[in-house]
Each structure stands twice: as C-alpha cells, then as structure tokens.
Amino acid sequence: MNHYLVFLEQRGGVVKQASIELWNMLQTYAARHGAFVLSGLLLGSADLQQLDGKLYGDGSIFYTNDSRSDGYNLEHYARFIAETFTQQACTALFFAETVLSKELTPKLSIRLSASLLSGVPQFDQSGCDSGARRAVYSGAALALMQSACSPKIYTVSSFPSFEVHAPKGQREFIALDQNRPSLRYELLSVASQLVMCQGAKDLTEADIIVAGGRGMGGADGFVLLERLAELLGGAVGASRPVVDEGWRPHSEQIGQTGKIVAPALYFACGISGSVQHLAGIGACTLVALNTDRYAPIFEVADYGIVGDVHCILPKLIDAVKDVLKKK
Amino acid sequence: MRLAVCLCLVPDTASVVGFLDGQIDLSRVNEVMNPYDEYALEEAVRCKERFADSVVTVFTVAPASAKEMLRKALAMGADYAVHVIDTPVSDPFQTAKVLSQVISDFYKKTLPDIIFCGKQSTDFQSAQVPSMLAELLDITAVTGITRLHVSAETVQVEREIEGGFESFELHTPALFSAEKGLNIPRKTSIKAVMEARKKTIELLSFSLDEPRRVAMTQFQPFERKKQCRFLADEKELVRFLHKEHALF
C-alpha cells in the first residue's frame, strides 16, 4: 500500500489554505481509487484546533510543538521532513506549491534520492502515478511529466475551486519526538525574520481574481478593481506591463514571470491577453472587459463585454452589489 | 570575493513554439539568456564592483550555440566563462549534478563566496536546480531573493512570500536565486562587447553516470480557445456568473 505524506505548511501559526486543499484533494482521490493511505506533517507550534472541520478523510497527522520549528529554517525543516518520511516508510511526499516548498523540495529530492515534479496543476483521473500534464514554453505547449524513480515528491499548484468528495473521516494527532539525536538543533548560520502584511489576500489561494492590464490607464484605475475584488472577497492581480510601469507591486503579477493562479473566476480588465499572461492562468471561468473587440483575450474568455473598463466597472460593481444585497 | 553565476539558455519569450506533424517544432525559436539569470548575473557584477579583487565566473551546461549568451555575460561584466558542452542533460537533477561537479572542480578546495542562479528557467519553470545545487555542494541557500546586502561579516537577503516578506542573515558560502525585482540588468555597451572578446570561454565536456529522475514527454499544443459569449450589459454578466455558475 502506498503511503503519502502531506506537508501542512504553517506561517505565523496559521496552516496554509493551499495545504488543507491539497490534503482534501488527495483524500478525494483516495476515496475514488483507494490505493494509498495519507498522513500529514505539521512543523511549528500551530494550534491544531484550527484544522477542525477543515480536513476530510482518515489519516495520522504528525506534529511538533517545538517552538524552534515556528520560524522557517531550511536545514531544520529538511531534516525533520526527511526523517519523518523515512521512519513512517512513506512512498510519496506532497507539498502545496509555495515559496517555502519550492526551496525545500529540491533539497529533499537530493537527500531522499527522490524524483521531483514541481507545479503540478492537478492529477488526472488515474491518480498521480501516471504523472501530470503541465504547461511549458510560456503556455504554448503541454508536456507530460513523469517520475522515473521512487520515492516521489510533488509540489501541487493551488486549485481553490476543486470539489472535495471524501468522507468526513477521522484524524489522529501524533506528537513527534523532538529530542532524537539527529534532530537536535545545531547552531545554524541562518537568522530569519518574517513580516506578514495585514489583510493581503494571497493571489494563488484566491477563488476570484480581478486583474488589470495596461488598459486601466494608470495606478488610479486599480481603485475600481480593488473595490470589485473586496466586494467579491477576491484578490487583485496585474499583467506584466502594469508591474513594469510601477502601477502595482510585482507580488501581484500574473503570468510567465509572475504567479500561476487557478481561481474559479477571473476578470481580465483592460488586458489584451498575451501568451505570457495566459500562461499564469489555470482553467477557470474567464470574463474579459476590453475596448478592442479583436483582442486575443476574447479568444480564451467565456464572457466578454466590449467597451471602456472605466465605464463598465462602476456599473458592474453596482450590479454585483444588487445581487449580493438580495442574498 | 569569488562569485559564481549559473546561466541557462531558454527560448526568447516572444518566439513561436509550433507543432509539425504532432511533434513540437522549436526551429523558429530564438534562444537567449534566461531572464531570471540576468538578474543573478547583474547582482554578481554589482558585488564585484563593490569589493576589490572580485572575480565573476559564469557556468552553463548548454549546446555550443550558447556561446553568444556567454559573450553577452562577459560583456555584462563577468570575467571568465565555463561552457560545459557535449553533455546532454534532460532534467533538473542531471543539470544540478553536472553543475555541482564542474563548480567543485573549478574552485578546487574552497567554494566561491556566493553562487547566484536565476529563480527558474522561463521554459520549464521547475525552479529546482538552484536548491538542488546548494544541497549537492552542502551550502546554505535562499531562493527567490528580491534584495541583497553584503557586509563584511554577513549577507542579508530578503524575499517575498505569500502575503508577506521574509529576511535572512547568513554567512558565506551561500547560494541565492534571483527573483524579478532584485535589480534592473544593465544594457551592454559596444565598448563592453569589444572588451568581452578578449575574455576566455573555457570549454569542457563531462560524462554523467546518473540517470534522469523525471521524464518529460508527449508535447502537445495547449489549446485554450473558447467560444466567447459577448454580452451587452453588466447586469446580464452578473446574472450569468451568479445564477448560472454560482461563482459568488
């Protein structure tokens, strides 16, 4: 029986939504195919009660309330994960794709002599043993990535609109022994500090994204997008020219040299739809607002309104308000 | 300071990746230095300009056609280039393995103070080589940095994470991978290009006995086209999104 270990990433004591979604996605596959059991691993003193009602299916969650694991330390994390993986005789290791996992997983793949598939969007029906299809060459092509050896490590792109079909199940929480010799803390040459920005919604975890392009005309135009995003509980994104002009920060850039996102609904406002921008958008319902009827964005959109975003957006915001009021 | 920079060759983002008879066609592709590697190289050159007696060496595992990219790197301010040719690598693990061997051999006993890489290549976007390389060389790494400050004692770096920032202070030797925003790479002047011709590109070949760990096959066109439904007004749009799709 395959045994999959899911890394539940916490930052500042909060377990990442993307990790919880990954766990539930794998439980959905387990319920469908039943070919593996699942365990979780949580490092750092996060309150375990925050997971109540969020995780589905059966499995063990290994955790450590070791405050030394609160802050992320590459070497310390790598050791803990590698050791747990080996001791629990796991066959595959799963991470939500984040800045942290992108740094950790290549290191772990060397340590565990494992294959590593990064940025897997979603596995196909048969689970993950058959590999995963992923966009390459700026989204011009899809390629099949397959592991050529075992064990296997995967980082999985966030997919907020995934529908969970798994039993409620039961999780058993197991505290890990932190005093094993190999895990004893050594003086490491790294000191780190974390600053979280209040209220900043993470693009890669957003259900709804309101993105703006050059057609917004300037930084001021984004006020409308912020208002719409706030109304819908979504996040604001931007295309590359917008970031290059300095209208928005790089953390909001979507596309080949920015973030890869997979919301359920994507508003492209004043975005022409370059291949590089589209490379950052996963399968979703796409709404395009643009003055140019022949802009490439309309070729990939589900719904479109031709016109000036500055005229459309206020009306759109009012229409959304009306609908939400009736709820 | 001794500074190493790893470079890779990628298709220019504007070039056309086509398909011919069901096979991927890269014949119309123009290959350039990976954009993230430009940030890495620029940062190395800036370190060199701050600290006397610094040497920047660039490394690449690429076909012979990468010579032009190396010339550009030398014009941007690198001092020496090591070009590993005739060494086919087919996944990030093999690339990291070759780089680690070549870098260890080149620097003999003491590793360079800092190794810079780009965050990821723009073609396959795996972002695996930098962290693998650091592990193989047994040095600390911070990936995707947006700020770097080198002082006499330590190196301070900063990066963006989901919803915040993270800063690190560490000692060398260390490896850093560069994210967009770290700097703005310089343009090369004609004078710099002329001077770069005098610099050396060392050619090496390498035999790798490690099998690949990831196979990439079955390239196919990524078909995204949809039938767009054009709507006349906003209310109609909201009705579709809300009522038909229940998206909010």
XYZ file of C-alpha atoms in Angstrom:
575
model
C 0.000 0.000 0.000
C 1.313 3.426 -0.907
C 1.718 5.832 1.946
C 1.609 9.521 1.080
C 2.893 12.209 3.393
C 1.378 15.691 3.014
C 3.328 18.635 4.376
C 0.939 21.040 6.131
C 2.696 24.371 5.889
C 2.193 26.946 8.621
C 3.318 30.540 8.623
C 2.962 32.526 11.810
C 0.969 29.641 13.322
C -1.630 29.629 10.534
C -1.852 26.484 8.412
C -1.973 27.445 4.755
C -5.261 27.043 2.971
C -3.387 25.581 -0.015
C -2.050 22.744 2.176
C -5.523 21.966 3.505
C -6.893 21.927 -0.041
C -4.106 19.585 -1.124
C -4.897 17.186 1.709
C -8.569 17.178 0.750
C -7.770 16.760 -2.936
C -5.703 13.663 -2.148
C -8.454 12.340 0.142
C -10.850 12.713 -2.773
C -8.526 10.559 -4.930
C -8.152 8.086 -2.056
C -11.925 7.768 -1.777
C -12.138 7.158 -5.528
C -9.233 4.761 -6.008
C -8.287 3.665 -2.508
C -4.729 2.890 -3.495
C -2.999 4.811 -0.711
C -3.157 5.989 2.862
C -2.472 9.551 3.882
C -0.506 11.140 6.695
C 0.170 14.786 7.394
C 3.147 16.601 8.874
C 2.899 19.933 10.663
C 6.038 21.652 11.935
C 5.961 24.514 14.422
C 3.616 25.400 17.243
C 0.381 25.869 15.354
C -2.922 25.441 17.143
C -4.253 22.070 15.990
C -7.850 23.147 16.588
C -7.697 25.379 13.549
C -7.858 22.191 11.469
C -11.199 21.153 12.991
C -13.828 20.696 10.324
C -11.396 21.586 7.544
C -9.720 18.245 6.873
C -11.550 15.295 5.363
C -10.816 11.549 5.381
C -8.798 9.297 7.653
C -5.149 9.659 8.493
C -2.476 10.469 11.018
C -1.181 13.990 11.469
C 2.339 14.114 12.841
C 3.137 17.367 14.533
C 5.706 19.037 16.703
C 5.013 21.837 19.090
C 8.671 22.611 19.041
C 8.981 26.391 19.009
C 12.289 26.016 17.184
C 10.239 24.977 14.148
C 7.978 28.049 14.328
C 10.167 30.088 12.099
C 11.140 28.501 8.845
C 14.671 27.200 8.698
C 15.598 25.320 5.555
C 18.019 22.874 7.131
C 15.912 22.158 10.189
C 12.765 21.612 8.142
C 14.567 19.411 5.625
C 15.889 17.170 8.368
C 12.562 16.843 10.120
C 10.670 16.050 6.942
C 13.267 13.582 5.618
C 13.380 11.776 8.942
C 9.598 11.509 9.301
C 9.282 10.361 5.700
C 11.821 7.574 6.183
C 10.598 6.464 9.600
C 6.983 6.237 8.519
C 8.003 4.319 5.376
C 6.228 6.785 3.085
C 6.292 6.382 -0.692
C 5.489 9.908 -1.811
C 5.707 13.387 -0.369
C 3.279 16.171 -1.270
C 3.564 19.935 -0.846
C 1.342 22.810 -1.824
C 3.409 24.905 -4.210
C 4.652 27.893 -2.216
C 7.861 29.884 -1.869
C 8.821 27.598 1.008
C 8.124 24.313 -0.758
C 9.901 25.441 -3.915
C 13.015 25.912 -1.814
C 12.661 22.785 0.325
C 11.658 20.135 -2.181
C 14.741 20.175 -4.443
C 16.884 19.788 -1.332
C 14.734 16.894 -0.117
C 14.819 15.228 -3.515
C 18.608 15.039 -3.278
C 18.509 13.821 0.309
C 15.877 11.148 -0.295
C 17.115 10.283 -3.823
C 13.606 11.057 -4.957
C 12.100 12.317 -8.180
C 10.523 15.761 -8.015
C 7.633 17.118 -10.076
C 7.043 20.820 -9.442
C 3.975 22.927 -10.084
C 1.676 20.031 -10.864
C -1.700 21.611 -11.699
C -3.904 18.608 -10.980
C -3.566 14.903 -11.437
C -5.693 13.121 -13.964
C -8.365 10.558 -13.176
C -5.979 7.707 -12.538
C -4.252 9.499 -9.663
C -0.667 10.629 -9.607
C 1.305 7.512 -10.579
C 0.799 8.206 -14.252
C 2.410 11.636 -13.975
C 0.972 15.058 -14.613
C 0.466 17.401 -17.520
C 1.852 20.862 -17.143
C 2.216 23.928 -19.357
C 5.709 24.591 -20.706
C 7.244 27.146 -23.094
C 5.188 30.102 -21.843
C 1.976 28.137 -22.099
C 2.489 27.337 -25.785
C 2.575 23.601 -25.089
C 1.591 20.981 -22.575
C 4.017 18.251 -21.574
C 3.634 15.059 -19.598
C 5.967 14.945 -16.605
C 6.634 11.512 -15.132
C 8.746 10.311 -12.266
C 11.499 7.972 -13.365
C 12.350 6.751 -9.868
C 10.968 6.296 -6.355
C 10.285 7.756 -3.860
C 8.429 10.680 -5.349
C 7.970 14.295 -4.355
C 5.313 16.599 -5.778
C 4.522 20.255 -5.349
C 0.925 20.886 -6.359
C -0.394 24.227 -7.583
C -3.276 25.665 -5.632
C -6.690 24.815 -7.001
C -9.288 26.590 -4.841
C -12.256 25.521 -6.959
C -11.606 21.778 -6.564
C -14.697 19.926 -5.348
C -13.987 17.669 -2.400
C -15.695 14.277 -2.414
C -14.345 12.472 0.613
C -15.861 11.115 3.809
C -15.550 13.222 6.946
C -13.253 10.564 8.438
C -11.053 10.846 11.498
C -7.585 12.184 12.063
C -5.243 11.030 14.747
C -2.730 13.584 16.004
C 0.672 12.160 16.883
C 3.345 14.276 18.524
C 6.842 13.685 17.183
C 9.785 13.199 19.456
C 11.908 16.306 19.080
C 14.838 15.072 21.059
C 16.129 12.408 18.773
C 19.839 12.928 18.284
C 19.603 13.582 14.565
C 17.085 16.355 15.137
C 18.859 18.077 17.937
C 19.211 21.673 16.987
C 22.567 22.836 15.870
C 23.848 26.322 15.528
C 22.889 27.247 12.021
C 24.309 30.138 10.158
C 20.874 31.493 9.300
C 18.783 34.016 11.200
C 15.395 34.792 9.748
C 12.558 37.185 10.255
C 9.032 37.073 8.923
C 6.756 40.048 8.305
C 3.199 39.294 7.265
C 1.210 42.078 5.647
C -2.205 42.558 7.227
C -5.197 41.774 5.098
C -3.214 40.926 1.999
C -5.058 38.191 0.183
C -2.803 35.665 -1.469
C -3.380 35.524 -5.211
C -2.596 31.838 -5.508
C -5.269 30.977 -2.955
C -7.977 33.331 -4.224
C -11.275 31.991 -5.565
C -11.891 35.141 -7.526
C -9.261 37.344 -9.147
C -9.836 40.791 -10.578
C -6.856 41.552 -12.780
C -5.997 44.724 -14.616
C -3.779 45.461 -17.585
C -2.429 48.499 -19.362
C -5.999 49.381 -20.313
C -6.587 50.537 -16.728
C -4.712 53.660 -17.750
C -2.705 54.108 -14.559
C -2.388 53.248 -10.891
C -5.599 55.171 -10.148
C -7.650 52.850 -12.307
C -6.965 49.995 -9.905
C -9.171 51.581 -7.232
C -12.142 50.191 -9.167
C -10.579 46.738 -9.286
C -9.860 46.818 -5.560
C -13.472 47.736 -4.893
C -14.769 44.862 -7.034
C -12.301 42.395 -5.509
C -13.264 43.430 -1.997
C -16.944 43.069 -2.795
C -16.407 39.544 -4.094
C -13.875 38.505 -1.461
C -11.257 38.151 -4.157
C -7.764 39.439 -4.858
C -6.353 41.988 -7.287
C -3.901 40.838 -9.944
C -1.957 42.594 -12.667
C -0.346 41.959 -16.020
C 3.347 42.477 -16.641
C 3.199 45.959 -18.249
C 1.317 47.219 -15.186
C 4.072 45.998 -12.874
C 6.808 47.280 -15.178
C 5.133 50.707 -15.145
C 5.189 50.575 -11.343
C 1.385 50.844 -11.013
C 1.240 47.675 -8.919
C 3.822 45.594 -6.977
C 5.479 42.547 -8.513
C 3.745 40.302 -5.975
C 0.522 40.884 -7.928
C 1.915 39.961 -11.327
C 0.233 37.016 -13.009
C 1.866 35.189 -15.882
C 5.077 33.638 -17.013
C 7.335 35.869 -14.929
C 4.795 36.197 -12.135
C 2.390 33.974 -10.295
C 0.477 30.969 -11.558
C -3.111 31.175 -10.360
C -6.129 28.891 -10.517
C -9.232 30.740 -9.314
C -12.785 29.745 -10.160
C -13.464 33.146 -11.709
C -11.030 35.535 -13.401
C -11.830 39.074 -14.523
C -9.383 40.366 -17.139
C -9.868 44.126 -17.267
C -8.040 46.044 -19.957
C -5.753 43.054 -20.532
C -5.024 42.204 -24.157
C -4.231 38.578 -23.390
C -0.622 37.863 -24.331
C 0.512 34.253 -24.272
C 2.820 35.130 -21.373
C -0.067 36.429 -19.284
C -2.332 33.493 -20.107
C 0.466 31.124 -19.061
C -0.263 32.150 -15.482
C -3.972 31.376 -15.523
C -5.313 27.880 -14.899
C -8.666 26.547 -16.089
C -11.418 28.876 -14.857
C -14.375 30.967 -15.937
C -12.789 33.961 -17.616
C -14.527 37.296 -18.104
C -12.864 39.811 -20.416
C -13.521 43.542 -20.475
C -11.734 45.331 -23.287
C -12.239 48.126 -25.793
C -10.786 46.089 -28.643
C -13.270 43.542 -29.946
C -10.377 41.637 -31.562
C -8.064 41.497 -28.524
C -6.737 37.925 -28.070
C -8.200 37.784 -24.549
C -11.674 37.302 -26.064
C -10.494 34.109 -27.768
C -9.960 32.457 -24.399
C -12.805 34.135 -22.497
C -16.158 32.665 -21.534
C -17.870 36.033 -21.321
C -16.924 39.361 -22.771
C -18.050 42.946 -22.750
C -16.576 45.253 -25.368
C -16.103 48.750 -24.046
C -14.122 51.063 -21.821
C -13.345 49.440 -18.464
C -13.751 52.794 -16.742
C -17.401 52.880 -17.842
C -18.110 49.157 -17.404
C -16.596 48.621 -13.959
C -18.728 51.086 -11.944
C -21.865 49.568 -13.464
C -20.543 46.071 -12.840
C -19.826 46.930 -9.212
C -23.385 48.234 -8.804
C -24.823 45.117 -10.422
C -22.798 42.879 -8.098
C -23.927 44.933 -5.076
C -27.570 44.477 -6.119
C -27.186 40.730 -6.377
C -25.320 40.393 -3.083
C -27.945 42.525 -1.298
C -30.687 40.139 -2.364
C -28.796 37.166 -0.962
C 35.059 37.933 -3.464
C 34.755 34.931 -5.646
C 31.388 34.904 -7.338
C 29.849 32.196 -9.498
C 26.763 32.563 -11.673
C 24.871 29.707 -13.336
C 23.248 30.535 -16.646
C 20.848 28.690 -18.873
C 19.645 29.136 -22.396
C 15.888 29.439 -22.997
C 13.624 30.309 -25.901
C 13.015 34.052 -26.139
C 9.552 34.573 -24.629
C 8.399 36.218 -27.835
C 9.396 33.306 -30.071
C 6.983 30.890 -31.627
C 6.857 27.343 -30.340
C 4.961 25.455 -33.020
C 3.882 21.942 -33.867
C 4.645 19.984 -37.035
C 3.020 16.589 -37.648
C 2.224 16.254 -33.961
C 5.806 16.949 -32.914
C 6.978 20.054 -31.128
C 8.774 22.400 -33.517
C 11.436 24.632 -31.996
C 13.008 25.631 -35.322
C 11.625 29.174 -35.177
C 12.803 29.677 -31.629
C 15.405 32.294 -30.823
C 17.436 31.308 -27.773
C 18.524 33.846 -25.172
C 19.845 34.077 -21.623
C 17.136 33.096 -19.138
C 15.651 36.423 -17.911
C 15.987 35.446 -14.225
C 19.662 34.637 -14.825
C 20.162 38.223 -15.980
C 19.119 39.411 -12.519
C 21.520 36.875 -10.985
C 24.412 37.997 -13.166
C 23.680 41.694 -12.628
C 23.746 41.180 -8.859
C 27.068 39.325 -9.072
C 28.584 42.111 -11.150
C 27.335 44.711 -8.648
C 29.058 42.752 -5.835
C 32.212 42.686 -7.898
C 32.052 46.450 -8.356
C 31.732 46.975 -4.601
C 34.505 44.649 -3.467
C 38.016 44.920 -4.830
C 39.704 41.847 -6.302
C 36.426 40.127 -7.041
C 36.063 37.668 -9.886
C 32.793 36.654 -11.517
C 32.787 33.295 -13.280
C 29.754 32.111 -15.215
C 28.862 28.454 -15.763
C 26.494 26.891 -18.226
C 25.593 23.383 -19.343
C 24.327 24.015 -22.839
C 24.877 23.256 -26.526
C 27.590 25.050 -28.488
C 25.046 27.667 -29.571
C 25.164 29.109 -26.038
C 28.431 30.843 -26.929
C 26.592 34.024 -27.836
C 24.874 34.069 -24.456
C 28.243 33.675 -22.742
C 29.660 36.548 -24.787
C 26.792 38.685 -23.552
C 27.503 37.607 -19.954
C 31.151 38.582 -20.354
C 30.074 41.924 -21.813
C 27.792 42.485 -18.831
C 30.789 42.184 -16.565
C 31.630 38.520 -15.964
C 35.369 37.780 -16.082
C 35.503 34.173 -17.156
C 33.108 31.623 -18.602
C 32.952 27.847 -18.286
C 30.883 26.206 -21.008
C 30.010 22.544 -20.492
C 29.273 21.151 -23.944
C 28.510 17.681 -25.322
C 26.862 16.830 -22.034
C 23.207 16.117 -22.631
C 21.140 16.743 -19.529
C 17.445 16.003 -19.515
C 16.151 17.022 -16.128
C 16.953 19.469 -13.315
C 18.675 16.760 -11.276
C 21.171 15.986 -14.028
C 21.785 19.684 -14.605
C 22.415 20.312 -10.901
C 24.666 17.266 -10.711
C 26.852 18.427 -13.613
C 26.996 21.997 -12.275
C 27.972 20.840 -8.791
C 30.821 18.715 -10.162
C 32.053 21.404 -12.518
C 31.905 24.114 -9.840
C 33.708 21.905 -7.282
C 36.397 21.049 -9.823
C 36.814 24.654 -10.883
C 37.165 26.078 -7.378
C 39.135 23.096 -6.036
C 39.212 23.217 -2.244
C 37.256 26.353 -1.350
C 33.850 27.013 -2.805
C 33.063 30.517 -4.118
C 31.681 33.014 -1.580
C 28.377 33.362 -3.377
C 26.736 31.366 -6.141
C 23.935 33.164 -7.981
C 21.245 31.489 -10.063
C 18.008 32.665 -11.633
C 14.880 31.689 -9.708
C 13.760 29.392 -12.502
C 14.072 28.967 -16.238
C 11.230 30.513 -18.201
C 10.768 27.455 -20.422
C 10.037 24.664 -17.933
C 9.664 26.718 -14.737
C 10.566 23.934 -12.349
C 12.776 26.127 -10.115
C 14.666 23.047 -8.920
C 18.288 23.456 -9.998
C 19.371 26.199 -7.520
C 18.252 24.413 -4.369
C 19.495 21.028 -5.625
C 22.867 22.545 -6.433
C 23.154 24.054 -2.937
C 22.355 20.691 -1.375
C 24.873 18.869 -3.572
C 27.550 21.411 -2.626
C 26.398 21.364 1.005
C 25.902 25.108 1.345
C 23.014 27.287 2.556
C 20.555 28.673 0.067
C 17.806 31.253 -0.112
C 15.702 31.158 -3.255
C 13.790 33.939 -4.989
C 15.514 36.889 -3.345
C 14.445 40.463 -4.110
C 17.126 42.256 -2.083
C 20.737 41.510 -1.191
C 23.133 43.336 1.057
C 26.670 42.100 1.586
C 28.611 43.378 4.578
C 31.992 42.383 5.933
C 30.521 39.800 8.298
C 27.284 38.543 6.830
C 24.921 38.623 3.897
C 21.380 39.891 4.333
C 18.717 38.925 1.846
C 15.010 39.455 1.565
C 12.289 37.741 -0.388
C 8.559 37.925 -0.898
C 6.428 35.105 0.377
C 2.674 34.633 0.076
C 1.218 37.587 1.957
C 4.455 38.941 3.421
C 8.206 39.300 3.426
C 10.958 37.186 4.877
C 14.501 38.282 5.585
C 17.571 36.210 6.312
C 21.018 36.882 7.593
C 23.656 34.295 6.838
C 27.290 33.556 6.287
C 29.049 32.627 3.095
C 29.459 30.395 1.226
C 25.831 30.579 0.160
C 23.672 30.234 -2.906
C 20.965 32.705 -3.866
C 18.436 32.526 -6.656
C 17.204 35.805 -8.086
C 13.588 36.897 -8.410
C 12.366 39.710 -10.629
C 12.707 42.999 -8.749
C 16.198 42.304 -7.384
C 17.726 44.805 -9.814
C 17.483 46.108 -13.341
C 20.103 44.375 -15.510
C 22.390 46.712 -17.403
C 22.499 47.070 -21.149
C 25.799 46.172 -22.730
C 27.761 48.931 -24.451
C 29.694 48.405 -27.670
C 32.900 49.011 -25.749
C 31.999 46.282 -23.244
C 31.149 43.896 -26.074
C 34.548 44.561 -27.698
C 36.374 44.032 -24.422
C 34.469 40.829 -23.747
C 36.055 39.306 -26.850
C 39.364 39.223 -25.029
C 37.932 37.202 -22.162
C 38.155 33.426 -22.059
C 35.417 30.870 -22.563
C 36.668 27.531 -21.301
C 35.087 24.524 -23.000
C 34.552 21.341 -21.030
C 32.751 18.106 -21.582
C 31.556 15.894 -18.870
C 30.358 12.331 -18.615
C 27.400 11.878 -16.336
C 26.561 8.447 -14.986
C 23.403 9.375 -13.111
C 20.083 8.558 -14.788
C 17.418 11.224 -15.028
C 14.720 11.272 -12.380
C 11.960 12.991 -14.311
C 10.884 12.314 -17.882
C 9.182 14.959 -19.972
C 7.295 13.567 -22.945
C 4.170 13.901 -25.079
C 4.349 17.551 -26.002
C 1.060 18.792 -27.353
C -0.377 22.187 -28.226
C -2.050 23.881 -25.289
C -5.492 24.623 -26.648
C -7.133 27.366 -24.633
C -9.584 28.711 -27.185
C -13.156 29.119 -26.019
C -16.284 30.491 -27.611
C -16.687 33.883 -26.002
C -20.226 34.950 -25.288
C -20.437 38.696 -25.839
C -22.859 40.427 -23.561
C -24.477 43.810 -23.891
C -24.539 44.929 -20.303
C -23.166 44.313 -16.843
C -26.407 43.105 -15.280
C -26.577 40.264 -17.755
C -22.986 39.304 -16.976
C -23.607 39.288 -13.237
C -26.746 37.192 -13.775
C -24.722 34.542 -15.651
C -21.916 34.451 -13.122
C -24.196 34.469 -10.120
C -27.227 32.452 -11.233
C -25.891 30.035 -13.825
C -22.453 29.371 -12.415
C -22.965 30.334 -8.752
C -19.469 31.770 -8.682
C -20.281 34.223 -5.909
